[in-house]
Amino acid sequence: FDNNRMAFIVKYMRDHLTENINVDKLADKACMSSSNFYRSFKNTLGESPIDYLNGERIKFAKKLIQKTNWKFADIAFKSGFNNTSYFNRQFKRLEKITPNQYRSIVQKNEA
């Protein structure tokens, strides 16, 4: 990143995936106003801070689906989502399949 502030925020997001993170909190960490932070983040990374955060959380959830037999509600919570249906919607939006379909594919490939 040419922008050290955004690199710091991206690292912060990855290190604190499971915490309750919102744009105001991130803007505060970056020492910027919320609107200025949002615009700068989107210009630097090409997506909104929340879309980026959800993408990182879904990557983490995919690892949990591969490595555990946990219920999806537990995986959603451990990945930083506090709402299972929101987790399911974000998973499907990003991966084009449901978490359950993903688990089936992973298990089939392991067999």
Tab-separated table of C-alpha atoms in Angstrom:
chain	number	residue	atom	x	y	z
A	1	PHE	CA	0.000	0.000	0.000
A	2	ASP	CA	1.215	3.470	-0.761
A	3	ASN	CA	-0.907	4.589	2.139
A	4	ASN	CA	0.605	3.477	5.471
A	5	ARG	CA	-2.544	4.440	7.326
A	6	MET	CA	-4.665	2.046	5.241
A	7	ALA	CA	-2.043	-0.708	5.597
A	8	PHE	CA	-2.283	-0.259	9.374
A	9	ILE	CA	-6.093	-0.441	9.234
A	10	VAL	CA	-6.054	-3.576	7.053
A	11	LYS	CA	-3.683	-5.257	9.516
A	12	TYR	CA	-5.881	-4.146	12.405
A	13	MET	CA	-8.957	-5.622	10.684
A	14	ARG	CA	-7.224	-8.953	10.068
A	15	ASP	CA	-5.958	-9.114	13.658
A	16	HIS	CA	-9.364	-8.263	15.155
A	17	LEU	CA	-11.771	-10.087	12.812
A	18	THR	CA	-13.876	-11.505	15.609
A	19	GLU	CA	-14.437	-8.167	17.326
A	20	ASN	CA	-17.284	-5.762	16.746
A	21	ILE	CA	-15.762	-3.424	14.159
A	22	ASN	CA	-17.523	-0.537	12.460
A	23	VAL	CA	-16.463	2.345	10.232
A	24	ASP	CA	-16.422	4.832	13.133
A	25	LYS	CA	-14.052	2.623	15.122
A	26	LEU	CA	-11.745	2.172	12.123
A	27	ALA	CA	-11.815	5.888	11.331
A	28	ASP	CA	-10.896	6.589	14.951
A	29	LYS	CA	-7.941	4.156	14.707
A	30	ALA	CA	-6.821	5.905	11.502
A	31	CYS	CA	-7.214	9.344	13.164
A	32	MET	CA	-9.614	10.449	10.425
A	33	SER	CA	-13.231	11.536	10.203
A	34	SER	CA	-15.597	8.692	9.292
A	35	SER	CA	-16.486	10.122	5.878
A	36	ASN	CA	-12.860	10.905	4.997
A	37	PHE	CA	-11.756	7.443	6.166
A	38	TYR	CA	-14.508	5.683	4.188
A	39	ARG	CA	-13.631	7.580	0.995
A	40	SER	CA	-9.885	7.017	1.450
A	41	PHE	CA	-10.338	3.292	2.190
A	42	LYS	CA	-12.588	2.790	-0.827
A	43	ASN	CA	-10.208	4.708	-3.106
A	44	THR	CA	-7.217	2.706	-1.851
A	45	LEU	CA	-8.722	-0.810	-1.758
A	46	GLY	CA	-11.575	-0.525	-4.242
A	47	GLU	CA	-14.274	-1.626	-1.814
A	48	SER	CA	-15.932	-0.368	1.338
A	49	PRO	CA	-14.369	-1.145	4.731
A	50	ILE	CA	-17.297	-3.393	5.686
A	51	ASP	CA	-17.178	-5.317	2.390
A	52	TYR	CA	-13.448	-5.846	2.900
A	53	LEU	CA	-13.969	-6.933	6.510
A	54	ASN	CA	-16.733	-9.365	5.530
A	55	GLY	CA	-14.482	-10.835	2.835
A	56	GLU	CA	-11.732	-11.461	5.398
A	57	ARG	CA	-14.264	-12.971	7.807
A	58	ILE	CA	-15.580	-15.305	5.098
A	59	LYS	CA	-12.001	-16.454	4.287
A	60	PHE	CA	-11.566	-17.265	7.979
A	61	ALA	CA	-14.953	-19.038	8.082
A	62	LYS	CA	-13.944	-21.186	5.092
A	63	LYS	CA	-10.879	-22.354	7.021
A	64	LEU	CA	-13.072	-23.230	10.008
A	65	ILE	CA	-15.493	-25.149	7.761
A	66	GLN	CA	-12.548	-27.109	6.329
A	67	LYS	CA	-10.918	-27.879	9.676
A	68	THR	CA	-13.919	-28.401	12.004
A	69	ASN	CA	-17.356	-29.964	12.141
A	70	TRP	CA	-18.769	-27.028	14.078
A	71	LYS	CA	-22.304	-25.802	13.518
A	72	PHE	CA	-22.565	-22.872	11.117
A	73	ALA	CA	-23.864	-20.633	13.906
A	74	ASP	CA	-20.644	-21.293	15.851
A	75	ILE	CA	-18.517	-20.705	12.752
A	76	ALA	CA	-20.378	-17.460	12.054
A	77	PHE	CA	-19.800	-16.257	15.616
A	78	LYS	CA	-16.114	-17.308	15.659
A	79	SER	CA	-15.631	-15.484	12.344
A	80	GLY	CA	-16.939	-12.218	13.755
A	81	PHE	CA	-20.547	-12.348	12.550
A	82	ASN	CA	-23.144	-11.932	15.285
A	83	ASN	CA	-26.035	-12.956	13.039
A	84	THR	CA	-26.143	-16.348	11.296
A	85	SER	CA	-28.464	-15.283	8.487
A	86	TYR	CA	-26.219	-12.286	7.697
A	87	PHE	CA	-23.242	-14.680	7.664
A	88	ASN	CA	-25.092	-16.994	5.261
A	89	ARG	CA	-26.012	-14.082	2.958
A	90	GLN	CA	-22.448	-12.745	2.897
A	91	PHE	CA	-21.002	-16.225	2.310
A	92	LYS	CA	-23.351	-16.827	-0.619
A	93	ARG	CA	-22.729	-13.331	-2.040
A	94	LEU	CA	-18.945	-13.821	-2.005
A	95	GLU	CA	-18.608	-17.547	-2.720
A	96	LYS	CA	-21.732	-18.053	-4.893
A	97	ILE	CA	-22.655	-21.112	-2.775
A	98	THR	CA	-24.010	-21.583	0.746
A	99	PRO	CA	-21.779	-22.589	3.671
A	100	ASN	CA	-23.488	-25.988	3.651
A	101	GLN	CA	-22.738	-26.511	-0.050
A	102	TYR	CA	-19.136	-25.461	0.611
A	103	ARG	CA	-18.807	-28.009	3.425
A	104	SER	CA	-20.208	-30.730	1.138
A	105	ILE	CA	-17.631	-29.907	-1.535
A	106	VAL	CA	-14.776	-29.884	1.003
A	107	GLN	CA	-15.872	-33.215	2.485
A	108	LYS	CA	-16.273	-34.763	-0.958
A	109	ASN	CA	-12.733	-33.694	-1.895
A	110	GLU	CA	-11.337	-35.212	1.296
A	111	ALA	CA	-13.064	-38.568	0.759
